[in-house]
């Protein structure tokens, strides 16, 4: 598919407007490619294979990846490229700007005909996401954020939860981490599994999830766009030490992360650190 998105020079780059428009069009066109092979309630029509490491990939993942690389690199040629479905081009490490992309986050859900999969695109500048989109086309949910301009869901402003108490909070995450938190904090409202990690985190930004827990080894493409959405919605995503993730490093994997509204964040970090036998600063005792 050819794109009508024009390239533009770095000296006229407007991250909050021109790039946002680029992302809007690219995400929606990419969704059309994926939806052509999506079968709600049934297995995808796309060919599926197993990647090294055992995770599945479909021809739809690869088609979306090719399309996004074409149009985003055309629109912003000075940016590097990092995607789950592309060989890692380490030239990205020399660039101030980098596209960080997951063509289909929640591939297993996509393959099985479940609707909770997303297309994730972020532009990272100097290690931080500055524009991002998490789009769940089968659910008609379009989350977006631009640095300093807030976060939106389907064009409407969103805000993270203002809840202060972890006991009774709506929490999403892997069972092991949920068990740890619940032993320390008391009963949680455990939310149903959300196959797309990016969608789980975007729902924290929306305020529908009070806290989201992320196991170690999540990659840049899983979290960069959602990180910005949470931050611009007034929430936080951090390591157990309270540090915000840095992106476009040599190794794109991350340690355990916690996402929540600001009022709940310190308490959630303290609870999980205690449950994992770590000190207040997040170091192992």
mmCIF file of C-alpha atoms in Angstrom:
data_model
loop_
_atom_site.group_PDB
_atom_site.id
_atom_site.type_symbol
_atom_site.label_atom_id
_atom_site.label_comp_id
_atom_site.label_asym_id
_atom_site.label_seq_id
_atom_site.Cartn_x
_atom_site.Cartn_y
_atom_site.Cartn_z
ATOM 1 C CA UNK A 1 0.000 0.000 0.000
ATOM 2 C CA UNK A 2 1.465 3.382 -1.007
ATOM 3 C CA UNK A 3 1.197 6.258 1.429
ATOM 4 C CA UNK A 4 0.268 9.856 0.726
ATOM 5 C CA UNK A 5 1.968 10.989 3.928
ATOM 6 C CA UNK A 6 4.678 13.507 2.963
ATOM 7 C CA UNK A 7 8.159 13.648 4.419
ATOM 8 C CA UNK A 8 9.101 16.772 6.339
ATOM 9 C CA UNK A 9 12.407 18.275 7.373
ATOM 10 C CA UNK A 10 13.727 18.147 10.928
ATOM 11 C CA UNK A 11 14.013 21.921 11.139
ATOM 12 C CA UNK A 12 10.259 22.216 10.668
ATOM 13 C CA UNK A 13 9.346 19.234 12.820
ATOM 14 C CA UNK A 14 6.296 19.852 15.012
ATOM 15 C CA UNK A 15 6.052 16.858 17.326
ATOM 16 C CA UNK A 16 2.670 17.802 18.730
ATOM 17 C CA UNK A 17 0.857 18.373 15.447
ATOM 18 C CA UNK A 18 2.528 17.129 12.282
ATOM 19 C CA UNK A 19 3.768 13.884 13.830
ATOM 20 C CA UNK A 20 0.448 13.344 15.562
ATOM 21 C CA UNK A 21 -1.319 13.595 12.225
ATOM 22 C CA UNK A 22 1.181 11.170 10.739
ATOM 23 C CA UNK A 23 0.482 8.698 13.547
ATOM 24 C CA UNK A 24 -3.284 9.023 13.181
ATOM 25 C CA UNK A 25 -3.234 8.167 9.521
ATOM 26 C CA UNK A 26 -0.605 5.461 9.812
ATOM 27 C CA UNK A 27 -2.339 3.722 12.732
ATOM 28 C CA UNK A 28 -5.715 3.677 11.010
ATOM 29 C CA UNK A 29 -4.298 2.432 7.722
ATOM 30 C CA UNK A 30 -2.308 -0.232 9.599
ATOM 31 C CA UNK A 31 -5.497 -1.293 11.371
ATOM 32 C CA UNK A 32 -7.193 -1.830 8.023
ATOM 33 C CA UNK A 33 -4.384 -4.189 7.027
ATOM 34 C CA UNK A 34 -4.706 -6.179 10.260
ATOM 35 C CA UNK A 35 -8.503 -6.256 10.229
ATOM 36 C CA UNK A 36 -8.484 -7.842 6.783
ATOM 37 C CA UNK A 37 -7.166 -11.019 8.445
ATOM 38 C CA UNK A 38 -8.962 -10.720 11.795
ATOM 39 C CA UNK A 39 -11.908 -13.043 12.398
ATOM 40 C CA UNK A 40 -13.877 -12.183 15.584
ATOM 41 C CA UNK A 41 -14.469 -15.368 17.534
ATOM 42 C CA UNK A 42 -12.544 -17.482 15.033
ATOM 43 C CA UNK A 43 -8.959 -18.154 14.019
ATOM 44 C CA UNK A 44 -7.266 -15.587 11.802
ATOM 45 C CA UNK A 45 -7.119 -16.110 8.064
ATOM 46 C CA UNK A 46 -3.447 -15.084 8.117
ATOM 47 C CA UNK A 47 -0.673 -17.660 8.022
ATOM 48 C CA UNK A 48 0.871 -18.203 11.477
ATOM 49 C CA UNK A 49 4.354 -19.421 12.334
ATOM 50 C CA UNK A 50 6.456 -19.735 15.485
ATOM 51 C CA UNK A 51 9.332 -17.334 16.085
ATOM 52 C CA UNK A 52 12.605 -18.177 17.787
ATOM 53 C CA UNK A 53 11.704 -18.318 21.464
ATOM 54 C CA UNK A 54 8.337 -19.934 20.858
ATOM 55 C CA UNK A 55 6.005 -16.960 20.415
ATOM 56 C CA UNK A 56 3.669 -16.844 17.399
ATOM 57 C CA UNK A 57 3.745 -14.338 14.571
ATOM 58 C CA UNK A 58 1.204 -13.997 11.781
ATOM 59 C CA UNK A 59 1.541 -12.667 8.281
ATOM 60 C CA UNK A 60 -0.682 -9.802 9.462
ATOM 61 C CA UNK A 61 1.961 -8.793 12.054
ATOM 62 C CA UNK A 62 4.576 -8.714 9.330
ATOM 63 C CA UNK A 63 2.385 -6.845 6.846
ATOM 64 C CA UNK A 64 1.558 -4.162 9.403
ATOM 65 C CA UNK A 65 5.238 -3.900 10.326
ATOM 66 C CA UNK A 66 6.293 -3.418 6.710
ATOM 67 C CA UNK A 67 3.612 -0.810 6.128
ATOM 68 C CA UNK A 68 4.408 1.185 9.256
ATOM 69 C CA UNK A 69 8.130 1.150 8.590
ATOM 70 C CA UNK A 70 7.524 2.450 5.086
ATOM 71 C CA UNK A 71 5.192 5.306 5.994
ATOM 72 C CA UNK A 72 6.794 6.357 9.274
ATOM 73 C CA UNK A 73 10.317 6.324 7.853
ATOM 74 C CA UNK A 74 9.062 8.256 4.841
ATOM 75 C CA UNK A 75 7.353 10.786 7.084
ATOM 76 C CA UNK A 76 10.296 11.201 9.449
ATOM 77 C CA UNK A 77 13.426 9.849 7.753
ATOM 78 C CA UNK A 78 15.800 11.122 10.443
ATOM 79 C CA UNK A 79 14.309 8.795 13.074
ATOM 80 C CA UNK A 80 15.660 5.352 13.902
ATOM 81 C CA UNK A 81 13.489 2.238 13.948
ATOM 82 C CA UNK A 82 12.770 -0.348 16.659
ATOM 83 C CA UNK A 83 10.003 -2.907 16.198
ATOM 84 C CA UNK A 84 9.139 -6.313 17.596
ATOM 85 C CA UNK A 85 8.909 -7.742 14.092
ATOM 86 C CA UNK A 86 12.011 -6.183 12.501
ATOM 87 C CA UNK A 87 15.666 -7.087 12.868
ATOM 88 C CA UNK A 88 17.209 -4.607 15.282
ATOM 89 C CA UNK A 89 19.039 -1.898 13.349
ATOM 90 C CA UNK A 90 21.549 -0.604 15.890
ATOM 91 C CA UNK A 91 21.937 2.582 13.863
ATOM 92 C CA UNK A 92 18.945 3.725 15.940
ATOM 93 C CA UNK A 93 21.317 4.177 18.892
ATOM 94 C CA UNK A 94 23.001 7.055 17.063
ATOM 95 C CA UNK A 95 19.723 8.891 16.479
ATOM 96 C CA UNK A 96 18.027 11.368 18.796
ATOM 97 C CA UNK A 97 14.631 10.263 17.458
ATOM 98 C CA UNK A 98 13.407 6.694 17.144
ATOM 99 C CA UNK A 99 10.131 5.068 16.129
ATOM 100 C CA UNK A 100 9.161 2.318 18.578
ATOM 101 C CA UNK A 101 6.487 0.016 17.171
ATOM 102 C CA UNK A 102 4.566 -3.132 18.000
ATOM 103 C CA UNK A 103 2.595 -3.956 14.840
ATOM 104 C CA UNK A 104 0.171 -6.183 16.765
ATOM 105 C CA UNK A 105 0.478 -6.308 20.545
ATOM 106 C CA UNK A 106 -1.478 -9.336 21.690
ATOM 107 C CA UNK A 107 -0.748 -11.532 18.688
ATOM 108 C CA UNK A 108 -2.190 -14.625 20.381
ATOM 109 C CA UNK A 109 -5.480 -12.788 20.923
ATOM 110 C CA UNK A 110 -5.483 -11.613 17.306
ATOM 111 C CA UNK A 111 -4.868 -15.148 16.055
ATOM 112 C CA UNK A 112 -7.647 -16.584 18.257
ATOM 113 C CA UNK A 113 -10.226 -13.981 17.275
ATOM 114 C CA UNK A 114 -10.185 -12.134 20.609
ATOM 115 C CA UNK A 115 -10.658 -8.376 20.290
ATOM 116 C CA UNK A 116 -8.090 -7.200 22.869
ATOM 117 C CA UNK A 117 -5.109 -6.588 20.576
ATOM 118 C CA UNK A 118 -3.554 -3.270 19.685
ATOM 119 C CA UNK A 119 -1.317 -1.420 17.283
ATOM 120 C CA UNK A 120 1.299 0.555 19.228
ATOM 121 C CA UNK A 121 3.399 3.405 17.872
ATOM 122 C CA UNK A 122 5.588 5.845 19.788
ATOM 123 C CA UNK A 123 8.108 8.437 18.744
ATOM 124 C CA UNK A 124 10.928 8.521 21.277
ATOM 125 C CA UNK A 125 13.186 11.572 21.606
ATOM 126 C CA UNK A 126 16.305 11.374 23.773
ATOM 127 C CA UNK A 127 15.003 8.251 25.493
ATOM 128 C CA UNK A 128 11.472 9.470 26.257
ATOM 129 C CA UNK A 129 8.225 9.015 24.303
ATOM 130 C CA UNK A 130 6.905 12.339 23.001
ATOM 131 C CA UNK A 131 4.008 11.197 20.809
ATOM 132 C CA UNK A 132 2.213 7.877 21.088
ATOM 133 C CA UNK A 133 -0.795 5.864 19.966
ATOM 134 C CA UNK A 134 -2.303 2.644 21.305
ATOM 135 C CA UNK A 135 -5.099 1.614 18.947
ATOM 136 C CA UNK A 136 -7.426 -1.338 19.549
ATOM 137 C CA UNK A 137 -9.399 -1.323 16.280
ATOM 138 C CA UNK A 138 -11.528 -4.377 17.086
ATOM 139 C CA UNK A 139 -12.711 -2.564 20.236
ATOM 140 C CA UNK A 140 -12.883 0.899 18.612
ATOM 141 C CA UNK A 141 -10.511 2.345 21.230
ATOM 142 C CA UNK A 142 -7.974 4.932 20.036
ATOM 143 C CA UNK A 143 -5.684 6.150 22.815
ATOM 144 C CA UNK A 144 -3.208 8.901 22.037
ATOM 145 C CA UNK A 145 -0.950 11.388 23.763
ATOM 146 C CA UNK A 146 1.482 14.158 22.921
ATOM 147 C CA UNK A 147 4.030 15.469 25.380
ATOM 148 C CA UNK A 148 2.577 18.373 27.350
ATOM 149 C CA UNK A 149 -0.869 18.138 25.725
ATOM 150 C CA UNK A 150 -2.654 15.475 27.754
ATOM 151 C CA UNK A 151 -4.056 12.101 26.750
ATOM 152 C CA UNK A 152 -7.171 11.272 24.751
ATOM 153 C CA UNK A 153 -9.419 8.286 24.147
ATOM 154 C CA UNK A 154 -11.434 8.577 20.940
ATOM 155 C CA UNK A 155 -10.833 12.317 21.006
ATOM 156 C CA UNK A 156 -11.920 12.881 24.621
ATOM 157 C CA UNK A 157 -9.575 13.783 27.476
ATOM 158 C CA UNK A 158 -8.834 11.002 29.962
ATOM 159 C CA UNK A 159 -7.371 10.975 33.457
ATOM 160 C CA UNK A 160 -5.793 8.318 35.632
ATOM 161 C CA UNK A 161 -7.472 7.163 38.829
ATOM 162 C CA UNK A 162 -7.197 9.354 41.932
ATOM 163 C CA UNK A 163 -7.629 6.387 44.284
ATOM 164 C CA UNK A 164 -5.249 6.394 47.263
ATOM 165 C CA UNK A 165 -5.776 2.965 48.877
ATOM 166 C CA UNK A 166 -4.475 -0.238 47.318
ATOM 167 C CA UNK A 167 -6.836 -2.553 49.233
ATOM 168 C CA UNK A 168 -9.935 -2.943 47.078
ATOM 169 C CA UNK A 169 -8.282 -1.307 44.062
ATOM 170 C CA UNK A 170 -8.880 -2.542 40.507
ATOM 171 C CA UNK A 171 -5.577 -4.129 39.529
ATOM 172 C CA UNK A 172 -4.495 -5.890 36.336
ATOM 173 C CA UNK A 173 -1.368 -7.940 35.843
ATOM 174 C CA UNK A 174 0.208 -11.383 35.935
ATOM 175 C CA UNK A 175 -1.038 -13.725 38.652
ATOM 176 C CA UNK A 176 2.305 -13.992 40.422
ATOM 177 C CA UNK A 177 2.590 -10.248 40.992
ATOM 178 C CA UNK A 178 -1.086 -9.943 41.918
ATOM 179 C CA UNK A 179 -0.658 -12.680 44.531
ATOM 180 C CA UNK A 180 2.333 -10.859 46.045
ATOM 181 C CA UNK A 181 0.512 -7.544 46.273
ATOM 182 C CA UNK A 182 -2.629 -9.104 47.707
ATOM 183 C CA UNK A 183 -0.697 -10.867 50.467
ATOM 184 C CA UNK A 184 0.685 -7.506 51.585
ATOM 185 C CA UNK A 185 -2.193 -5.119 50.899
ATOM 186 C CA UNK A 186 -5.349 -7.174 51.331
ATOM 187 C CA UNK A 187 -8.009 -8.093 48.818
ATOM 188 C CA UNK A 188 -7.799 -6.554 45.353
ATOM 189 C CA UNK A 189 -10.367 -6.364 42.599
ATOM 190 C CA UNK A 190 -8.539 -8.552 40.105
ATOM 191 C CA UNK A 191 -9.488 -7.530 36.597
ATOM 192 C CA UNK A 192 -9.843 -10.057 33.769
ATOM 193 C CA UNK A 193 -6.762 -10.846 31.740
ATOM 194 C CA UNK A 194 -5.983 -8.265 29.060
ATOM 195 C CA UNK A 195 -3.892 -9.966 26.335
ATOM 196 C CA UNK A 196 -2.323 -6.723 25.096
ATOM 197 C CA UNK A 197 0.056 -5.255 27.670
ATOM 198 C CA UNK A 198 -0.228 -1.863 25.983
ATOM 199 C CA UNK A 199 -4.014 -1.947 26.365
ATOM 200 C CA UNK A 200 -3.706 -2.927 30.034
ATOM 201 C CA UNK A 201 -1.507 0.123 30.608
ATOM 202 C CA UNK A 202 -3.617 2.469 28.484
ATOM 203 C CA UNK A 203 -6.598 1.548 30.655
ATOM 204 C CA UNK A 204 -4.601 2.814 33.638
ATOM 205 C CA UNK A 205 -4.391 6.146 31.835
ATOM 206 C CA UNK A 206 -8.124 5.986 31.216
ATOM 207 C CA UNK A 207 -8.816 5.453 34.923
ATOM 208 C CA UNK A 208 -10.549 2.097 34.356
ATOM 209 C CA UNK A 209 -7.620 0.276 35.995
ATOM 210 C CA UNK A 210 -6.267 1.681 39.266
ATOM 211 C CA UNK A 211 -2.923 -0.116 38.980
ATOM 212 C CA UNK A 212 -1.244 -2.234 36.326
ATOM 213 C CA UNK A 213 1.638 -4.591 37.083
ATOM 214 C CA UNK A 214 4.214 -5.579 34.473
ATOM 215 C CA UNK A 215 6.533 -8.587 34.721
ATOM 216 C CA UNK A 216 10.230 -8.245 33.975
ATOM 217 C CA UNK A 217 11.290 -8.463 30.306
ATOM 218 C CA UNK A 218 8.618 -6.251 28.728
ATOM 219 C CA UNK A 219 10.138 -4.507 25.722
ATOM 220 C CA UNK A 220 10.155 -0.904 24.533
ATOM 221 C CA UNK A 221 7.503 -1.635 21.915
ATOM 222 C CA UNK A 222 5.135 -3.032 24.553
ATOM 223 C CA UNK A 223 5.155 0.023 26.787
ATOM 224 C CA UNK A 224 6.554 3.216 25.214
ATOM 225 C CA UNK A 225 3.295 4.574 23.772
ATOM 226 C CA UNK A 226 1.281 3.568 26.847
ATOM 227 C CA UNK A 227 3.896 5.157 29.122
ATOM 228 C CA UNK A 228 3.242 8.545 27.530
ATOM 229 C CA UNK A 229 -0.531 8.051 27.674
ATOM 230 C CA UNK A 230 -0.349 7.278 31.409
ATOM 231 C CA UNK A 231 1.999 10.190 32.107
ATOM 232 C CA UNK A 232 -0.113 12.685 30.168
ATOM 233 C CA UNK A 233 -3.247 11.388 31.921
ATOM 234 C CA UNK A 234 -1.722 12.272 35.293
ATOM 235 C CA UNK A 235 -0.479 8.809 36.222
ATOM 236 C CA UNK A 236 2.899 7.167 36.576
ATOM 237 C CA UNK A 237 4.749 4.197 35.130
ATOM 238 C CA UNK A 238 7.983 3.344 36.893
ATOM 239 C CA UNK A 239 10.441 0.710 37.992
ATOM 240 C CA UNK A 240 10.276 -0.556 41.569
ATOM 241 C CA UNK A 241 12.851 2.130 42.399
ATOM 242 C CA UNK A 242 10.461 4.798 41.128
ATOM 243 C CA UNK A 243 12.376 5.586 37.943
ATOM 244 C CA UNK A 244 10.567 6.240 34.694
ATOM 245 C CA UNK A 245 11.720 3.882 31.910
ATOM 246 C CA UNK A 246 14.251 5.057 29.347
ATOM 247 C CA UNK A 247 13.825 3.909 25.756
ATOM 248 C CA UNK A 248 15.993 3.292 22.699
ATOM 249 C CA UNK A 249 18.868 1.837 24.683
ATOM 250 C CA UNK A 250 21.106 -1.033 23.566
ATOM 251 C CA UNK A 251 18.866 -3.587 25.310
ATOM 252 C CA UNK A 252 15.165 -2.709 24.929
ATOM 253 C CA UNK A 253 13.944 -4.931 27.791
ATOM 254 C CA UNK A 254 12.733 -3.635 31.166
ATOM 255 C CA UNK A 255 12.502 -4.850 34.744
ATOM 256 C CA UNK A 256 9.295 -5.173 36.785
ATOM 257 C CA UNK A 257 7.157 -2.052 36.318
ATOM 258 C CA UNK A 258 4.181 -0.514 38.099
ATOM 259 C CA UNK A 259 1.590 1.794 36.522
ATOM 260 C CA UNK A 260 -1.049 3.680 38.501
ATOM 261 C CA UNK A 261 -2.561 7.018 39.306
ATOM 262 C CA UNK A 262 -0.137 9.317 41.103
ATOM 263 C CA UNK A 263 -1.890 9.086 44.478
ATOM 264 C CA UNK A 264 -1.617 5.289 44.518
ATOM 265 C CA UNK A 265 1.870 4.942 43.107
ATOM 266 C CA UNK A 266 4.134 5.230 46.140
ATOM 267 C CA UNK A 267 1.991 2.829 48.135
ATOM 268 C CA UNK A 268 1.906 0.283 45.327
ATOM 269 C CA UNK A 269 5.686 0.449 44.944
ATOM 270 C CA UNK A 270 6.202 0.039 48.684
ATOM 271 C CA UNK A 271 3.816 -2.909 48.806
ATOM 272 C CA UNK A 272 5.388 -4.744 45.894
ATOM 273 C CA UNK A 273 8.910 -4.057 47.136
ATOM 274 C CA UNK A 274 7.973 -5.461 50.537
ATOM 275 C CA UNK A 275 6.341 -8.505 48.948
ATOM 276 C CA UNK A 276 9.470 -9.175 46.906
ATOM 277 C CA UNK A 277 11.739 -8.796 49.933
ATOM 278 C CA UNK A 278 13.270 -5.548 48.761
ATOM 279 C CA UNK A 279 14.198 -2.473 50.739
ATOM 280 C CA UNK A 280 12.552 0.915 50.452
ATOM 281 C CA UNK A 281 14.944 1.902 47.686
ATOM 282 C CA UNK A 282 14.058 -1.209 45.734
ATOM 283 C CA UNK A 283 17.277 -3.115 46.426
ATOM 284 C CA UNK A 284 17.262 -6.693 47.566
ATOM 285 C CA UNK A 285 17.967 -7.099 51.268
#
